Tab-separated table of N, CA, C and O in Angstrom:
chain	number	residue	atom	x	y	z
F	64	MET	N	9.056	-21.702	9.112
F	64	MET	CA	7.638	-21.392	9.248
F	64	MET	C	6.865	-22.699	9.269
F	64	MET	O	7.165	-23.610	8.506
F	65	VAL	N	5.883	-22.757	10.132
F	65	VAL	CA	5.039	-23.948	10.210
F	65	VAL	C	3.804	-23.746	9.349
F	65	VAL	O	3.412	-22.610	9.048
F	66	ILE	N	3.185	-24.836	8.973
F	66	ILE	CA	2.046	-24.785	8.060
F	66	ILE	C	0.888	-23.950	8.620
F	66	ILE	O	0.219	-23.241	7.879
F	67	ALA	N	0.663	-24.002	9.932
F	67	ALA	CA	-0.439	-23.236	10.527
F	67	ALA	C	-0.206	-21.728	10.375
F	67	ALA	O	-1.140	-20.983	10.066
F	68	THR	N	1.015	-21.293	10.566
F	68	THR	CA	1.340	-19.865	10.415
F	68	THR	C	1.169	-19.437	8.968
F	68	THR	O	0.591	-18.381	8.685
F	69	ALA	N	1.668	-20.248	8.036
F	69	ALA	CA	1.534	-19.936	6.615
F	69	ALA	C	0.064	-19.895	6.210
F	69	ALA	O	-0.364	-19.009	5.467
F	70	SER	N	-0.704	-20.839	6.721
F	70	SER	CA	-2.121	-20.908	6.400
F	70	SER	C	-2.870	-19.663	6.865
F	70	SER	O	-3.696	-19.107	6.133
F	71	LYS	N	-2.565	-19.187	8.079
F	71	LYS	CA	-3.219	-17.982	8.598
F	71	LYS	C	-2.843	-16.750	7.781
F	71	LYS	O	-3.697	-15.903	7.489
F	72	ALA	N	-1.574	-16.638	7.407
F	72	ALA	CA	-1.131	-15.494	6.597
F	72	ALA	C	-1.799	-15.518	5.227
F	72	ALA	O	-2.278	-14.490	4.735
F	73	LEU	N	-1.840	-16.681	4.616
F	73	LEU	CA	-2.467	-16.795	3.294
F	73	LEU	C	-3.973	-16.545	3.366
F	73	LEU	O	-4.542	-15.923	2.462
F	74	ALA	N	-4.608	-16.996	4.432
F	74	ALA	CA	-6.039	-16.743	4.599
F	74	ALA	C	-6.294	-15.244	4.729
F	74	ALA	O	-7.251	-14.717	4.159
F	75	ALA	N	-5.438	-14.564	5.472
F	75	ALA	CA	-5.592	-13.112	5.622
F	75	ALA	C	-5.439	-12.416	4.281
F	75	ALA	O	-6.194	-11.501	3.948
F	76	LEU	N	-4.466	-12.851	3.496
F	76	LEU	CA	-4.238	-12.238	2.181
F	76	LEU	C	-5.253	-12.698	1.140
F	76	LEU	O	-5.326	-12.119	0.058
F	77	GLY	N	-6.041	-13.708	1.482
F	77	GLY	CA	-7.054	-14.222	0.571
F	77	GLY	C	-8.278	-13.334	0.464
F	77	GLY	O	-9.153	-13.590	-0.353
F	78	HIS	N	-8.343	-12.290	1.247
F	78	HIS	CA	-9.454	-11.333	1.165
F	78	HIS	C	-9.014	-10.156	0.303
F	78	HIS	O	-7.927	-9.605	0.500
F	79	GLU	N	-9.836	-9.774	-0.636
F	79	GLU	CA	-9.492	-8.734	-1.608
F	79	GLU	C	-9.041	-7.427	-0.950
F	79	GLU	O	-8.037	-6.832	-1.342
F	80	THR	N	-9.750	-6.976	0.070
F	80	THR	CA	-9.407	-5.708	0.726
F	80	THR	C	-8.088	-5.815	1.469
F	80	THR	O	-7.239	-4.924	1.378
F	81	ARG	N	-7.886	-6.914	2.188
F	81	ARG	CA	-6.630	-7.082	2.932
F	81	ARG	C	-5.447	-7.210	1.979
F	81	ARG	O	-4.365	-6.685	2.250
F	82	LEU	N	-5.645	-7.884	0.873
F	82	LEU	CA	-4.572	-7.990	-0.119
F	82	LEU	C	-4.235	-6.615	-0.681
F	82	LEU	O	-3.058	-6.270	-0.832
F	83	ALA	N	-5.239	-5.803	-0.957
F	83	ALA	CA	-5.001	-4.448	-1.464
F	83	ALA	C	-4.246	-3.604	-0.435
F	83	ALA	O	-3.321	-2.860	-0.783
F	84	ILE	N	-4.628	-3.719	0.826
F	84	ILE	CA	-3.941	-2.984	1.896
F	84	ILE	C	-2.496	-3.436	1.986
F	84	ILE	O	-1.571	-2.606	2.037
F	85	PHE	N	-2.273	-4.744	1.997
F	85	PHE	CA	-0.913	-5.265	2.123
F	85	PHE	C	-0.052	-4.829	0.945
F	85	PHE	O	1.087	-4.394	1.120
F	86	ARG	N	-0.576	-4.905	-0.254
F	86	ARG	CA	0.188	-4.470	-1.444
F	86	ARG	C	0.521	-2.993	-1.361
F	86	ARG	O	1.627	-2.586	-1.709
F	87	LEU	N	-0.412	-2.183	-0.902
F	87	LEU	CA	-0.156	-0.752	-0.739
F	87	LEU	C	0.981	-0.515	0.245
F	87	LEU	O	1.879	0.287	-0.008
F	88	LEU	N	0.974	-1.254	1.351
F	88	LEU	CA	2.027	-1.103	2.353
F	88	LEU	C	3.368	-1.610	1.842
F	88	LEU	O	4.411	-1.013	2.133
F	89	VAL	N	3.367	-2.692	1.093
F	89	VAL	CA	4.617	-3.199	0.508
F	89	VAL	C	5.198	-2.157	-0.443
F	89	VAL	O	6.391	-1.865	-0.414
F	90	GLN	N	4.357	-1.550	-1.253
F	90	GLN	CA	4.809	-0.543	-2.210
F	90	GLN	C	5.290	0.717	-1.514
F	90	GLN	O	6.194	1.399	-2.016
F	91	ALA	N	4.731	1.019	-0.353
F	91	ALA	CA	5.100	2.245	0.372
F	91	ALA	C	6.505	2.175	0.951
F	91	ALA	O	7.140	3.189	1.168
F	92	GLY	N	6.983	0.977	1.230
F	92	GLY	CA	8.322	0.830	1.779
F	92	GLY	C	8.335	0.946	3.289
F	92	GLY	O	7.290	1.005	3.942
F	93	PRO	N	9.539	1.007	3.859
F	93	PRO	CA	9.687	0.971	5.315
F	93	PRO	C	9.141	2.195	6.050
F	93	PRO	O	8.929	2.134	7.254
F	94	GLN	N	8.889	3.289	5.374
F	94	GLN	CA	8.315	4.450	6.051
F	94	GLN	C	6.836	4.258	6.352
F	94	GLN	O	6.294	4.863	7.252
F	95	GLY	N	6.176	3.385	5.587
F	95	GLY	CA	4.778	3.070	5.854
F	95	GLY	C	3.810	4.134	5.369
F	95	GLY	O	4.187	5.095	4.713
F	96	VAL	N	2.542	3.937	5.717
F	96	VAL	CA	1.453	4.825	5.297
F	96	VAL	C	0.526	5.018	6.481
F	96	VAL	O	0.237	4.071	7.208
F	97	ASN	N	0.055	6.258	6.670
F	97	ASN	CA	-0.876	6.474	7.786
F	97	ASN	C	-2.271	5.994	7.398
F	97	ASN	O	-2.612	5.879	6.223
F	98	ALA	N	-3.043	5.690	8.416
F	98	ALA	CA	-4.366	5.093	8.221
F	98	ALA	C	-5.271	5.966	7.350
F	98	ALA	O	-6.000	5.447	6.502
F	99	GLY	N	-5.207	7.267	7.532
F	99	GLY	CA	-6.046	8.161	6.737
F	99	GLY	C	-5.762	8.064	5.249
F	99	GLY	O	-6.676	8.072	4.423
F	100	LEU	N	-4.488	7.962	4.912
F	100	LEU	CA	-4.111	7.851	3.499
F	100	LEU	C	-4.531	6.501	2.920
F	100	LEU	O	-4.945	6.428	1.764
F	101	ILE	N	-4.461	5.451	3.729
F	101	ILE	CA	-4.917	4.133	3.264
F	101	ILE	C	-6.414	4.202	2.956
F	101	ILE	O	-6.868	3.729	1.914
F	102	CYS	N	-7.181	4.808	3.863
F	102	CYS	CA	-8.626	4.976	3.635
F	102	CYS	C	-8.889	5.716	2.332
F	102	CYS	O	-9.737	5.317	1.536
F	103	GLU	N	-8.142	6.794	2.148
F	103	GLU	CA	-8.325	7.632	0.965
F	103	GLU	C	-7.978	6.872	-0.318
F	103	GLU	O	-8.759	6.860	-1.272
F	104	LYS	N	-6.820	6.238	-0.344
F	104	LYS	CA	-6.371	5.559	-1.557
F	104	LYS	C	-7.245	4.369	-1.926
F	104	LYS	O	-7.467	4.103	-3.102
F	105	LEU	N	-7.705	3.628	-0.919
F	105	LEU	CA	-8.503	2.438	-1.193
F	105	LEU	C	-9.999	2.671	-1.048
F	105	LEU	O	-10.797	1.737	-1.208
F	106	GLN	N	-10.388	3.907	-0.727
F	106	GLN	CA	-11.791	4.290	-0.576
F	106	GLN	C	-12.517	3.364	0.398
F	106	GLN	O	-13.532	2.748	0.072
F	107	LEU	N	-11.954	3.289	1.615
F	107	LEU	CA	-12.530	2.452	2.662
F	107	LEU	C	-13.043	3.312	3.808
F	107	LEU	O	-12.475	4.368	4.098
F	108	ALA	N	-14.078	2.836	4.463
F	108	ALA	CA	-14.556	3.486	5.677
F	108	ALA	C	-13.544	3.204	6.786
F	108	ALA	O	-12.937	2.120	6.820
F	109	PRO	N	-13.337	4.148	7.714
F	109	PRO	CA	-12.363	3.938	8.794
F	109	PRO	C	-12.595	2.664	9.599
F	109	PRO	O	-11.642	1.952	9.933
F	110	ALA	N	-13.839	2.337	9.902
F	110	ALA	CA	-14.119	1.123	10.681
F	110	ALA	C	-13.742	-0.131	9.898
F	110	ALA	O	-13.205	-1.097	10.455
F	111	THR	N	-14.004	-0.118	8.601
F	111	THR	CA	-13.645	-1.253	7.744
F	111	THR	C	-12.140	-1.413	7.693
F	111	THR	O	-11.610	-2.522	7.831
F	112	LEU	N	-11.433	-0.296	7.521
F	112	LEU	CA	-9.974	-0.340	7.481
F	112	LEU	C	-9.415	-0.871	8.793
F	112	LEU	O	-8.536	-1.730	8.801
F	113	SER	N	-9.937	-0.386	9.891
F	113	SER	CA	-9.474	-0.810	11.210
F	113	SER	C	-9.619	-2.325	11.388
F	113	SER	O	-8.705	-2.991	11.893
F	114	PHE	N	-10.734	-2.870	10.957
F	114	PHE	CA	-10.979	-4.303	11.040
F	114	PHE	C	-9.922	-5.081	10.259
F	114	PHE	O	-9.338	-6.047	10.758
F	115	HIS	N	-9.655	-4.657	9.036
F	115	HIS	CA	-8.705	-5.369	8.187
F	115	HIS	C	-7.263	-5.186	8.655
F	115	HIS	O	-6.463	-6.128	8.597
F	116	LEU	N	-6.925	-4.001	9.135
F	116	LEU	CA	-5.578	-3.777	9.678
F	116	LEU	C	-5.330	-4.662	10.897
F	116	LEU	O	-4.249	-5.228	11.055
F	117	ALA	N	-6.330	-4.790	11.736
F	117	ALA	CA	-6.199	-5.635	12.926
F	117	ALA	C	-5.955	-7.086	12.528
F	117	ALA	O	-5.131	-7.777	13.138
F	118	HIS	N	-6.652	-7.549	11.509
F	118	HIS	CA	-6.476	-8.929	11.054
F	118	HIS	C	-5.061	-9.142	10.507
F	118	HIS	O	-4.394	-10.127	10.852
F	119	LEU	N	-4.587	-8.232	9.658
F	119	LEU	CA	-3.237	-8.356	9.100
F	119	LEU	C	-2.173	-8.280	10.193
F	119	LEU	O	-1.168	-8.990	10.147
F	120	SER	N	-2.417	-7.447	11.171
F	120	SER	CA	-1.486	-7.315	12.291
F	120	SER	C	-1.472	-8.587	13.138
F	120	SER	O	-0.415	-9.058	13.561
F	121	ARG	N	-2.631	-9.155	13.375
F	121	ARG	CA	-2.763	-10.355	14.199
F	121	ARG	C	-1.993	-11.537	13.612
F	121	ARG	O	-1.415	-12.333	14.346
F	122	VAL	N	-1.942	-11.634	12.278
F	122	VAL	CA	-1.219	-12.745	11.650
F	122	VAL	C	0.244	-12.396	11.391
F	122	VAL	O	0.991	-13.204	10.852
F	123	GLY	N	0.658	-11.183	11.773
F	123	GLY	CA	2.066	-10.808	11.703
F	123	GLY	C	2.556	-10.278	10.371
F	123	GLY	O	3.757	-10.223	10.137
F	124	LEU	N	1.644	-9.868	9.496
F	124	LEU	CA	2.069	-9.362	8.194
F	124	LEU	C	2.344	-7.860	8.185
F	124	LEU	O	3.026	-7.371	7.287
F	125	ILE	N	1.791	-7.140	9.153
F	125	ILE	CA	2.020	-5.694	9.233
F	125	ILE	C	2.220	-5.293	10.687
F	125	ILE	O	1.921	-6.064	11.601
F	126	SER	N	2.703	-4.088	10.867
F	126	SER	CA	2.787	-3.515	12.215
F	126	SER	C	2.480	-2.027	12.102
F	126	SER	O	2.553	-1.442	11.023
F	127	GLY	N	2.120	-1.442	13.238
F	127	GLY	CA	1.814	-0.020	13.272
F	127	GLY	C	2.740	0.696	14.231
F	127	GLY	O	3.213	0.104	15.202
F	128	ARG	N	3.012	1.957	13.943
F	128	ARG	CA	3.823	2.761	14.859
F	128	ARG	C	3.178	4.131	14.994
F	128	ARG	O	2.696	4.703	14.021
F	129	GLN	N	3.157	4.593	16.197
F	129	GLN	CA	2.553	5.882	16.520
F	129	GLN	C	3.560	6.998	16.263
F	129	GLN	O	4.701	6.924	16.703
F	130	GLU	N	3.146	8.013	15.534
F	130	GLU	CA	3.941	9.227	15.333
F	130	GLU	C	3.005	10.403	15.571
F	130	GLU	O	2.195	10.729	14.719
F	131	GLY	N	3.143	10.995	16.748
F	131	GLY	CA	2.221	12.066	17.106
F	131	GLY	C	0.825	11.507	17.234
F	131	GLY	O	0.593	10.531	17.931
F	132	ARG	N	-0.103	12.101	16.509
F	132	ARG	CA	-1.474	11.596	16.580
F	132	ARG	C	-1.824	10.653	15.440
F	132	ARG	O	-2.960	10.234	15.284
F	133	PHE	N	-0.827	10.290	14.643
F	133	PHE	CA	-1.051	9.397	13.513
F	133	PHE	C	-0.452	8.022	13.779
F	133	PHE	O	0.550	7.891	14.468
F	134	ILE	N	-1.060	7.005	13.191
F	134	ILE	CA	-0.508	5.659	13.223
F	134	ILE	C	-0.096	5.323	11.786
F	134	ILE	O	-0.900	5.418	10.859
F	135	PHE	N	1.168	4.972	11.639
F	135	PHE	CA	1.689	4.564	10.341
F	135	PHE	C	1.795	3.046	10.329
F	135	PHE	O	2.326	2.443	11.248
F	136	TYR	N	1.288	2.445	9.272
F	136	TYR	CA	1.319	1.000	9.124
F	136	TYR	C	2.384	0.624	8.114
F	136	TYR	O	2.573	1.298	7.098
F	137	VAL	N	3.095	-0.458	8.427
F	137	VAL	CA	4.227	-0.907	7.621
F	137	VAL	C	4.110	-2.409	7.398
F	137	VAL	O	3.766	-3.153	8.328
F	138	ALA	N	4.411	-2.842	6.184
F	138	ALA	CA	4.460	-4.275	5.902
F	138	ALA	C	5.653	-4.873	6.634
F	138	ALA	O	6.708	-4.250	6.737
F	139	ASP	N	5.477	-6.071	7.146
F	139	ASP	CA	6.584	-6.785	7.779
F	139	ASP	C	7.270	-7.601	6.690
F	139	ASP	O	6.834	-8.688	6.336
F	140	TYR	N	8.353	-7.024	6.146
F	140	TYR	CA	9.035	-7.650	5.019
F	140	TYR	C	9.661	-8.993	5.394
F	140	TYR	O	9.709	-9.904	4.571
F	141	ALA	N	10.124	-9.130	6.610
F	141	ALA	CA	10.704	-10.404	7.046
F	141	ALA	C	9.632	-11.493	7.034
F	141	ALA	O	9.887	-12.618	6.576
F	142	ALA	N	8.431	-11.164	7.503
F	142	ALA	CA	7.328	-12.134	7.494
F	142	ALA	C	6.934	-12.476	6.061
F	142	ALA	O	6.667	-13.642	5.739
F	143	MET	N	6.906	-11.470	5.195
F	143	MET	CA	6.568	-11.700	3.788
F	143	MET	C	7.626	-12.594	3.143
F	143	MET	O	7.290	-13.556	2.440
F	144	ASP	N	8.894	-12.298	3.386
F	144	ASP	CA	9.971	-13.107	2.820
F	144	ASP	C	9.910	-14.544	3.334
F	144	ASP	O	10.127	-15.497	2.592
F	145	GLU	N	9.601	-14.694	4.628
F	145	GLU	CA	9.499	-16.031	5.215
F	145	GLU	C	8.349	-16.818	4.584
F	145	GLU	O	8.482	-18.010	4.300
F	146	LEU	N	7.229	-16.152	4.348
F	146	LEU	CA	6.087	-16.807	3.711
F	146	LEU	C	6.433	-17.220	2.285
F	146	LEU	O	6.150	-18.344	1.868
F	147	LEU	N	7.072	-16.327	1.547
F	147	LEU	CA	7.461	-16.660	0.175
F	147	LEU	C	8.484	-17.796	0.157
F	147	LEU	O	8.413	-18.686	-0.697
F	148	ALA	N	9.416	-17.780	1.097
F	148	ALA	CA	10.406	-18.857	1.179
F	148	ALA	C	9.716	-20.181	1.491
F	148	ALA	O	10.062	-21.221	0.921
F	149	TYR	N	8.736	-20.148	2.385
F	149	TYR	CA	7.993	-21.360	2.728
F	149	TYR	C	7.264	-21.898	1.490
F	149	TYR	O	7.268	-23.101	1.224
F	150	LEU	N	6.641	-20.995	0.731
F	150	LEU	CA	5.884	-21.416	-0.445
F	150	LEU	C	6.778	-21.970	-1.545
F	150	LEU	O	6.361	-22.836	-2.314
F	151	THR	N	7.990	-21.468	-1.633
F	151	THR	CA	8.881	-21.876	-2.717
F	151	THR	C	9.956	-22.857	-2.271
F	151	THR	O	10.845	-23.197	-3.050
F	152	ASP	N	9.877	-23.311	-1.020
F	152	ASP	CA	10.842	-24.286	-0.522
F	152	ASP	C	10.808	-25.523	-1.407
F	152	ASP	O	9.743	-26.063	-1.702
F	153	ASN	N	11.964	-25.951	-1.845
F	153	ASN	CA	12.098	-27.107	-2.743
F	153	ASN	C	11.371	-26.910	-4.068
F	153	ASN	O	10.899	-27.870	-4.673
F	154	CYS	N	11.309	-25.676	-4.498
F	154	CYS	CA	10.723	-25.356	-5.797
F	154	CYS	C	11.490	-26.101	-6.891
F	154	CYS	O	12.705	-26.291	-6.792
F	155	CYS	N	10.821	-26.511	-7.892
F	155	CYS	CA	11.432	-27.193	-9.046
F	155	CYS	C	12.189	-28.446	-8.605
F	155	CYS	O	13.283	-28.717	-9.082
F	156	GLN	N	11.644	-29.147	-7.628
F	156	GLN	CA	12.220	-30.381	-7.105
F	156	GLN	C	13.631	-30.174	-6.574
F	156	GLN	O	14.498	-31.022	-6.691
F	157	GLY	N	13.871	-29.003	-6.005
F	157	GLY	CA	15.159	-28.701	-5.400
F	157	GLY	C	16.187	-28.149	-6.364
F	157	GLY	O	17.278	-27.756	-5.952
F	158	ALA	N	15.879	-28.086	-7.646
F	158	ALA	CA	16.814	-27.544	-8.640
F	158	ALA	C	16.840	-26.017	-8.542
F	158	ALA	O	15.862	-25.397	-8.121
F	159	GLN	N	17.952	-25.433	-8.903
F	159	GLN	CA	18.078	-23.972	-8.899
F	159	GLN	C	17.198	-23.412	-10.008
F	159	GLN	O	17.286	-23.838	-11.161
F	160	CYS	N	16.350	-22.475	-9.667
F	160	CYS	CA	15.521	-21.833	-10.681
F	160	CYS	C	15.481	-20.344	-10.389
F	160	CYS	O	15.744	-19.905	-9.277
F	161	LEU	N	15.163	-19.567	-11.386
F	161	LEU	CA	15.121	-18.111	-11.240
F	161	LEU	C	13.689	-17.651	-11.047
F	161	LEU	O	12.757	-18.262	-11.572
F	162	PRO	N	13.497	-16.551	-10.304
F	162	PRO	CA	12.148	-15.978	-10.216
F	162	PRO	C	11.672	-15.556	-11.610
F	162	PRO	O	12.487	-15.233	-12.475
F	163	ARG	N	10.397	-15.549	-11.816
F	163	ARG	CA	9.833	-15.189	-13.124
F	163	ARG	C	10.223	-13.798	-13.571
F	163	ARG	O	10.351	-13.543	-14.747
F	164	ASN	N	10.446	-12.879	-12.624
F	164	ASN	CA	10.679	-11.489	-13.003
F	164	ASN	C	12.162	-11.111	-13.027
F	164	ASN	O	12.492	-9.958	-12.965
F	165	GLY	N	13.066	-12.061	-13.100
F	165	GLY	CA	14.474	-11.727	-13.253
F	165	GLY	C	15.372	-12.487	-12.310
F	165	GLY	O	14.932	-13.364	-11.577
F	166	GLU	N	16.637	-12.135	-12.351
F	166	GLU	CA	17.643	-12.855	-11.587
F	166	GLU	C	17.687	-12.483	-10.120
F	166	GLU	O	18.095	-13.272	-9.293
F	167	THR	N	17.313	-11.259	-9.776
F	167	THR	CA	17.440	-10.786	-8.409
F	167	THR	C	16.125	-10.941	-7.686
F	167	THR	O	15.089	-10.535	-8.187
F	168	THR	N	16.169	-11.519	-6.493
F	168	THR	CA	14.946	-11.670	-5.719
F	168	THR	C	14.507	-10.321	-5.175
F	168	THR	O	15.301	-9.396	-5.047
F	169	THR	N	13.253	-10.231	-4.824
F	169	THR	CA	12.709	-9.001	-4.270
F	169	THR	C	13.406	-8.626	-2.974
F	169	THR	O	13.709	-7.471	-2.735
F	170	ALA	N	13.686	-9.610	-2.137
F	170	ALA	CA	14.359	-9.330	-0.862
F	170	ALA	C	15.737	-8.737	-1.106
F	170	ALA	O	16.148	-7.796	-0.429
F	171	THR	N	16.454	-9.271	-2.094
F	171	THR	CA	17.779	-8.734	-2.420
F	171	THR	C	17.658	-7.313	-2.928
F	171	THR	O	18.431	-6.438	-2.543
F	172	LYS	N	16.680	-7.051	-3.777
F	172	LYS	CA	16.461	-5.694	-4.290
F	172	LYS	C	16.160	-4.741	-3.151
F	172	LYS	O	16.681	-3.632	-3.101
F	173	ARG	N	15.314	-5.174	-2.220
F	173	ARG	CA	14.921	-4.319	-1.106
F	173	ARG	C	16.124	-4.003	-0.225
F	173	ARG	O	16.323	-2.875	0.179
F	174	ARG	N	16.953	-5.017	0.062
F	174	ARG	CA	18.141	-4.782	0.894
F	174	ARG	C	19.100	-3.827	0.204
F	174	ARG	O	19.674	-2.958	0.825
F	175	ARG	N	19.287	-3.989	-1.092
F	175	ARG	CA	20.194	-3.130	-1.836
F	175	ARG	C	19.683	-1.692	-1.834
F	175	ARG	O	20.435	-0.758	-1.639
F	176	THR	N	18.381	-1.498	-2.028
F	176	THR	CA	17.788	-0.176	-2.016
F	176	THR	C	17.916	0.475	-0.655
F	176	THR	O	18.257	1.641	-0.533
F	177	ALA	N	17.674	-0.288	0.406
F	177	ALA	CA	17.759	0.238	1.766
F	177	ALA	C	19.194	0.637	2.111
F	177	ALA	O	19.419	1.652	2.768
F	178	SER	N	20.170	-0.145	1.658
F	178	SER	CA	21.559	0.177	1.975
F	178	SER	C	22.068	1.369	1.179
F	178	SER	O	23.012	2.029	1.571
F	179	ALA	N	21.410	1.690	0.068
F	179	ALA	CA	21.819	2.832	-0.744
F	179	ALA	C	21.361	4.161	-0.131
F	179	ALA	O	21.815	5.207	-0.524
F	180	ARG	N	20.439	4.094	0.817
F	180	ARG	CA	19.898	5.332	1.413
F	180	ARG	C	20.874	5.964	2.358
F	180	ARG	O	21.698	5.579	2.957
């Protein structure tokens, strides 16, 4: 990842509403969440949601898929993992260190959960 890409992703996540949307999509998993439910859960107007979804999509953090008359939005876990890897590259001066929340990284947990399905 180049610094410009990381900067755009971080800027997008630097807005409270976009961060809330992204966290909701990350928690929802690979099945995603339809736009109506995002509006409902975060109490956003449809036009406001559309604006923020477009921004997150433009920087590559989410994607949408059409199912019938609904659009389901999904976090791009590969992009999230790449951003986190970029931020933690050479962490602790290159020494091996553990994430604060345990021995297993989130990406490893996600892969294990997905393969169990």
